[in-house]
mmCIF file with all atom_site columns, C-alpha atoms in Angstrom:
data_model
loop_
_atom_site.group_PDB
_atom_site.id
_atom_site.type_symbol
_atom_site.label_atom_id
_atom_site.label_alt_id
_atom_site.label_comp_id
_atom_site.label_asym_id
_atom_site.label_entity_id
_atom_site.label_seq_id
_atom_site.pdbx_PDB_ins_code
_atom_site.Cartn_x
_atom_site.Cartn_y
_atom_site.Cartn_z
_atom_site.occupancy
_atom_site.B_iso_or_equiv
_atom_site.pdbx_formal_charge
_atom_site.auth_seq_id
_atom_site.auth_comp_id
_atom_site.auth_asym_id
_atom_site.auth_atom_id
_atom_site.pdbx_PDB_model_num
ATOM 1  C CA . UNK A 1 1  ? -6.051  -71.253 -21.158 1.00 0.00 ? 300 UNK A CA 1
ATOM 2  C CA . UNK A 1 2  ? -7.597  -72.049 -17.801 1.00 0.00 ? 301 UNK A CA 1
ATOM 3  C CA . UNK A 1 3  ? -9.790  -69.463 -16.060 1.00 0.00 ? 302 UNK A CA 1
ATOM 4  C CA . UNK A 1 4  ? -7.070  -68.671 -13.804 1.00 0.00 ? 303 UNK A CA 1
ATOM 5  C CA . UNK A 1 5  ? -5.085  -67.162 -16.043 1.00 0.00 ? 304 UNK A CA 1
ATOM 6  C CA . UNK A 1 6  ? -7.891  -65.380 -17.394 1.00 0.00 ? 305 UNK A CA 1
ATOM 7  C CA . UNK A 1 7  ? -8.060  -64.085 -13.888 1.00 0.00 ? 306 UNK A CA 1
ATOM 8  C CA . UNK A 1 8  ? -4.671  -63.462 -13.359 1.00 0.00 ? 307 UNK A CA 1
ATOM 9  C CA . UNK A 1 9  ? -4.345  -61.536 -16.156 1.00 0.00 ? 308 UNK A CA 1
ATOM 10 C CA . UNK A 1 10 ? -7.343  -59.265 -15.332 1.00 0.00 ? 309 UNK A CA 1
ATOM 11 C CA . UNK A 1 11 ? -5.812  -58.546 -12.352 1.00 0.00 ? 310 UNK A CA 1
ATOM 12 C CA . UNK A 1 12 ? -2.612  -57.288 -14.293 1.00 0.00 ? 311 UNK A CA 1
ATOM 13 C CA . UNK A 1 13 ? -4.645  -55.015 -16.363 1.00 0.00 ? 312 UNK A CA 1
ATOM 14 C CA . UNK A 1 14 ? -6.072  -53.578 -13.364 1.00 0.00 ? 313 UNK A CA 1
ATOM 15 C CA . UNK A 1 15 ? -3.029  -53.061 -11.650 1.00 0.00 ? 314 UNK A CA 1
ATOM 16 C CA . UNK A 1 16 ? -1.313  -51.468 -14.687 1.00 0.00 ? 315 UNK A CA 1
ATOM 17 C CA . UNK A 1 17 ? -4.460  -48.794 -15.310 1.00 0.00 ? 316 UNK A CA 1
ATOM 18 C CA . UNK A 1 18 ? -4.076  -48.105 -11.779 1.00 0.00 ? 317 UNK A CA 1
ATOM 19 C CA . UNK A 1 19 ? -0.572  -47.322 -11.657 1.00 0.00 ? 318 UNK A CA 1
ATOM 20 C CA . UNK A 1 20 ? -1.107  -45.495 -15.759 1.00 0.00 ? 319 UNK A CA 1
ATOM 21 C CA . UNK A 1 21 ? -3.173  -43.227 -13.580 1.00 0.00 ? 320 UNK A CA 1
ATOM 22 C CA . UNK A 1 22 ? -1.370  -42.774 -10.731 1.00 0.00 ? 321 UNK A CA 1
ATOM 23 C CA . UNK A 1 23 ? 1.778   -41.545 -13.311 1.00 0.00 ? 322 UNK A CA 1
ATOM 24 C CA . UNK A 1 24 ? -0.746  -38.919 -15.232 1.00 0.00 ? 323 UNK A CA 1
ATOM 25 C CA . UNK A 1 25 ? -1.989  -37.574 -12.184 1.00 0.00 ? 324 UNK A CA 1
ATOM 26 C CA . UNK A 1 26 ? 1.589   -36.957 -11.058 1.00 0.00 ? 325 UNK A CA 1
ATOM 27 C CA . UNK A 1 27 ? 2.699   -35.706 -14.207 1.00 0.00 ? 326 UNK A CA 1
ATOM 28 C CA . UNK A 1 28 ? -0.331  -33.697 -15.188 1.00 0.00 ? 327 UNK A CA 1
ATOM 29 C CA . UNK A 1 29 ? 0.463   -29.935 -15.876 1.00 0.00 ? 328 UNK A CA 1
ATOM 30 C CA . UNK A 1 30 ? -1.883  -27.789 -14.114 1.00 0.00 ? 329 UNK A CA 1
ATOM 31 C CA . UNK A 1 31 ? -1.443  -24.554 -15.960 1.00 0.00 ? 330 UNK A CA 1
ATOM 32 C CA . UNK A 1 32 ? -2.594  -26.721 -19.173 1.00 0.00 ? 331 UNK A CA 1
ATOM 33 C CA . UNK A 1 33 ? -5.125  -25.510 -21.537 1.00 0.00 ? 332 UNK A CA 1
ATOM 34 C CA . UNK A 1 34 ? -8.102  -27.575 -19.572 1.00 0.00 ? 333 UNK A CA 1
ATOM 35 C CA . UNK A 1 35 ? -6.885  -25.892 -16.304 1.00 0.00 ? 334 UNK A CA 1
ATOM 36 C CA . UNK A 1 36 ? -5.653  -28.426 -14.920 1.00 0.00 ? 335 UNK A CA 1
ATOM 37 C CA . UNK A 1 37 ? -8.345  -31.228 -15.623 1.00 0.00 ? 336 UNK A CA 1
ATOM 38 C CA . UNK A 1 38 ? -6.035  -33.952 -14.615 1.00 0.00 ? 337 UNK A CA 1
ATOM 39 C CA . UNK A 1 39 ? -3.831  -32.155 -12.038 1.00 0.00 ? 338 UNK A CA 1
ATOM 40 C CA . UNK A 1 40 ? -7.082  -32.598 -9.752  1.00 0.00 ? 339 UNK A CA 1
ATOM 41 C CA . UNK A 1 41 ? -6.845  -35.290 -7.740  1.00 0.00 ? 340 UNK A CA 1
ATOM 42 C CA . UNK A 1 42 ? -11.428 -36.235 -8.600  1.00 0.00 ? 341 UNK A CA 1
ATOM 43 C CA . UNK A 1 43 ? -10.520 -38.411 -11.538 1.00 0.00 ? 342 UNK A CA 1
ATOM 44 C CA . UNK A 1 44 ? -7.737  -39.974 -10.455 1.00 0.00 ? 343 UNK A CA 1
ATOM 45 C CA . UNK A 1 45 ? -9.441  -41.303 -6.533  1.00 0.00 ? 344 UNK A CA 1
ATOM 46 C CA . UNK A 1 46 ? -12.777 -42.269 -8.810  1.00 0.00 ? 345 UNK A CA 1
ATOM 47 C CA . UNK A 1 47 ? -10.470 -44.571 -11.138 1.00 0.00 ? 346 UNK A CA 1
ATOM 48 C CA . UNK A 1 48 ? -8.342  -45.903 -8.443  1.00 0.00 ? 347 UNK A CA 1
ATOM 49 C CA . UNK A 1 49 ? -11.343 -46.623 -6.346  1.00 0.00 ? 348 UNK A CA 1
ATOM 50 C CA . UNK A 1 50 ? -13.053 -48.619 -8.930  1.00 0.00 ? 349 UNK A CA 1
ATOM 51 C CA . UNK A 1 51 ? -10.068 -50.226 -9.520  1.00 0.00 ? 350 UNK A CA 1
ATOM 52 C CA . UNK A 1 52 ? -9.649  -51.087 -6.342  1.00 0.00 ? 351 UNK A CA 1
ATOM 53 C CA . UNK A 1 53 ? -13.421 -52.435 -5.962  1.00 0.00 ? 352 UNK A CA 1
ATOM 54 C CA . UNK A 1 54 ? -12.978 -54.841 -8.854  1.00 0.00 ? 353 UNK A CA 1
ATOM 55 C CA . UNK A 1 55 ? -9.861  -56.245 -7.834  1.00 0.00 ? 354 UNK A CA 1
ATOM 56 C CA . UNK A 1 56 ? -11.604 -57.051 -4.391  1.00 0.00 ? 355 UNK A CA 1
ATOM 57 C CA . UNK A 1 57 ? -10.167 -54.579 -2.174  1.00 0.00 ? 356 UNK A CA 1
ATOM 58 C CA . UNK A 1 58 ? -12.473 -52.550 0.823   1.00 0.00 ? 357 UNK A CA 1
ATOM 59 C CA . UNK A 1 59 ? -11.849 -49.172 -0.473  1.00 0.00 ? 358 UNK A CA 1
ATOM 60 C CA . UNK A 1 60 ? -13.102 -45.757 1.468   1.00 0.00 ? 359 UNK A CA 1
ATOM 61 C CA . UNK A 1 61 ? -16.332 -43.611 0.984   1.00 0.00 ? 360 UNK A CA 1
ATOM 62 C CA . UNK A 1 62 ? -16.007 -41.735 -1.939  1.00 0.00 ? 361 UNK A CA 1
ATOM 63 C CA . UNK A 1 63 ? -15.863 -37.811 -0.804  1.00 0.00 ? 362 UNK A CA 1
ATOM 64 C CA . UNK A 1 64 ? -18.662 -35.329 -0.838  1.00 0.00 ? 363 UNK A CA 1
ATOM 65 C CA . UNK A 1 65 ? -19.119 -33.944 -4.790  1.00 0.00 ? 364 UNK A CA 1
ATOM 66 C CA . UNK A 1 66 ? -16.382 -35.659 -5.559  1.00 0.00 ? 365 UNK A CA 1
ATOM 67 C CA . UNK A 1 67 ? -17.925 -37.473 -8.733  1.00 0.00 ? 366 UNK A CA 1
ATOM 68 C CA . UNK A 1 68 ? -20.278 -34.473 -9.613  1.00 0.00 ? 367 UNK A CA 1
ATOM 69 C CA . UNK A 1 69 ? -17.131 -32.312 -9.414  1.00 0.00 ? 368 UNK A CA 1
ATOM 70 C CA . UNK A 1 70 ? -15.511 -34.286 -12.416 1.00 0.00 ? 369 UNK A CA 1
ATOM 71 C CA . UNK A 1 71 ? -18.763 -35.144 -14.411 1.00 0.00 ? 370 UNK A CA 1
ATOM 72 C CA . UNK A 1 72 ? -18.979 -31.211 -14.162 1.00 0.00 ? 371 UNK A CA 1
ATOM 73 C CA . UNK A 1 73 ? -15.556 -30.545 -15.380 1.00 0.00 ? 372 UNK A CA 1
ATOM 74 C CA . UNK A 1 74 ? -15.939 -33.210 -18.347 1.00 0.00 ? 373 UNK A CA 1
ATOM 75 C CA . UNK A 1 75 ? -19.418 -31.228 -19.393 1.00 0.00 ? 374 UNK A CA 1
ATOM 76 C CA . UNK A 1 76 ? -17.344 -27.854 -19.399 1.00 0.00 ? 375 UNK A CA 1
ATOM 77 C CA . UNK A 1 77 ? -14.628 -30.112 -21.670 1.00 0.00 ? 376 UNK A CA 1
ATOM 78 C CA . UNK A 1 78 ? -17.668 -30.992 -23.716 1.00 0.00 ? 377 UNK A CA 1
ATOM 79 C CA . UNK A 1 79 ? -19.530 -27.523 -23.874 1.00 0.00 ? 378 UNK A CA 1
ATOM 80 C CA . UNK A 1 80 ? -15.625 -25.944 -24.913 1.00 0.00 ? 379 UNK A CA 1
ATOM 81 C CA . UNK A 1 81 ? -14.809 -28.306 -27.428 1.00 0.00 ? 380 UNK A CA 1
ATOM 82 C CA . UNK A 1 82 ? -12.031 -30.237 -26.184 1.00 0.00 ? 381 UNK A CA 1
ATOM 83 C CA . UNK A 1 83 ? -11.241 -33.879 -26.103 1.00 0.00 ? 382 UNK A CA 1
ATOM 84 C CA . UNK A 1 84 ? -11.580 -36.040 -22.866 1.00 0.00 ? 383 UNK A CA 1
ATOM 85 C CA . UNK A 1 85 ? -8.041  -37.037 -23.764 1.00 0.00 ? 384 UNK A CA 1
ATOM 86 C CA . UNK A 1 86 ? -4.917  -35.862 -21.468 1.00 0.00 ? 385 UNK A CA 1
ATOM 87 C CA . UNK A 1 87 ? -4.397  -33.126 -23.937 1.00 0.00 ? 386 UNK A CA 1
ATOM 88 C CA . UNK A 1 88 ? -8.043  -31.552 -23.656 1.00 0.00 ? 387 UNK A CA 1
ATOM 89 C CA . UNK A 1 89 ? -7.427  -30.744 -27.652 1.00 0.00 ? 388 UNK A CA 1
ATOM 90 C CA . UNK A 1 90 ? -9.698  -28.495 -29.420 1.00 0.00 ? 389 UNK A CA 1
ATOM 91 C CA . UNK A 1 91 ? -12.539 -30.750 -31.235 1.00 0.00 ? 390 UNK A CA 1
ATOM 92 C CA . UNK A 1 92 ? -13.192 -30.578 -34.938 1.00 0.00 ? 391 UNK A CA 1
#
């Protein structure tokens, strides 16, 4: 295949992860077991604004805390046992 396509379809990926996260973050339950992990908006604006960076775009200033917010919540995920999955199961 030429590079272009490679590129192309790159592009594609990227635009179907951002959209996959867009629908979770919609759809997330916030009474869940994780309280709400993915009901919070954090993850969803960090993934989205990589997403946008690779694909070229000028994307805004991340907000204050915003990324130490979400590397806080994933340590609490850790520390309790659960998975980093969208179901926050109970770990083995």
């Amino acid at each position: 295949l030429a590079p272009a396509a490679y590129a192309l379809v790159d592009r594609y990926c990227l635009l179907l992860a951002a959209a996959s996260c867009l629908a979770v973050c919609e759809n997330a339950d916030p009474d869940a077991v994780d309280g709400g992990l993915l009901a919070e908006p954090d993850w969803a604006l960090l993934a989205l604004t990589r997403f946008g960076r690779r694909l070229g775009l000028e994307v805004p200033d991340l907000p204050d805390g915003a990324t130490q917010d979400l590397a806080a919540a994933l340590v609490d995920r850790y520390r309790r046992g659960r998975s980093f999955d969208l179901y926050g199961m109970r770990l083995a």
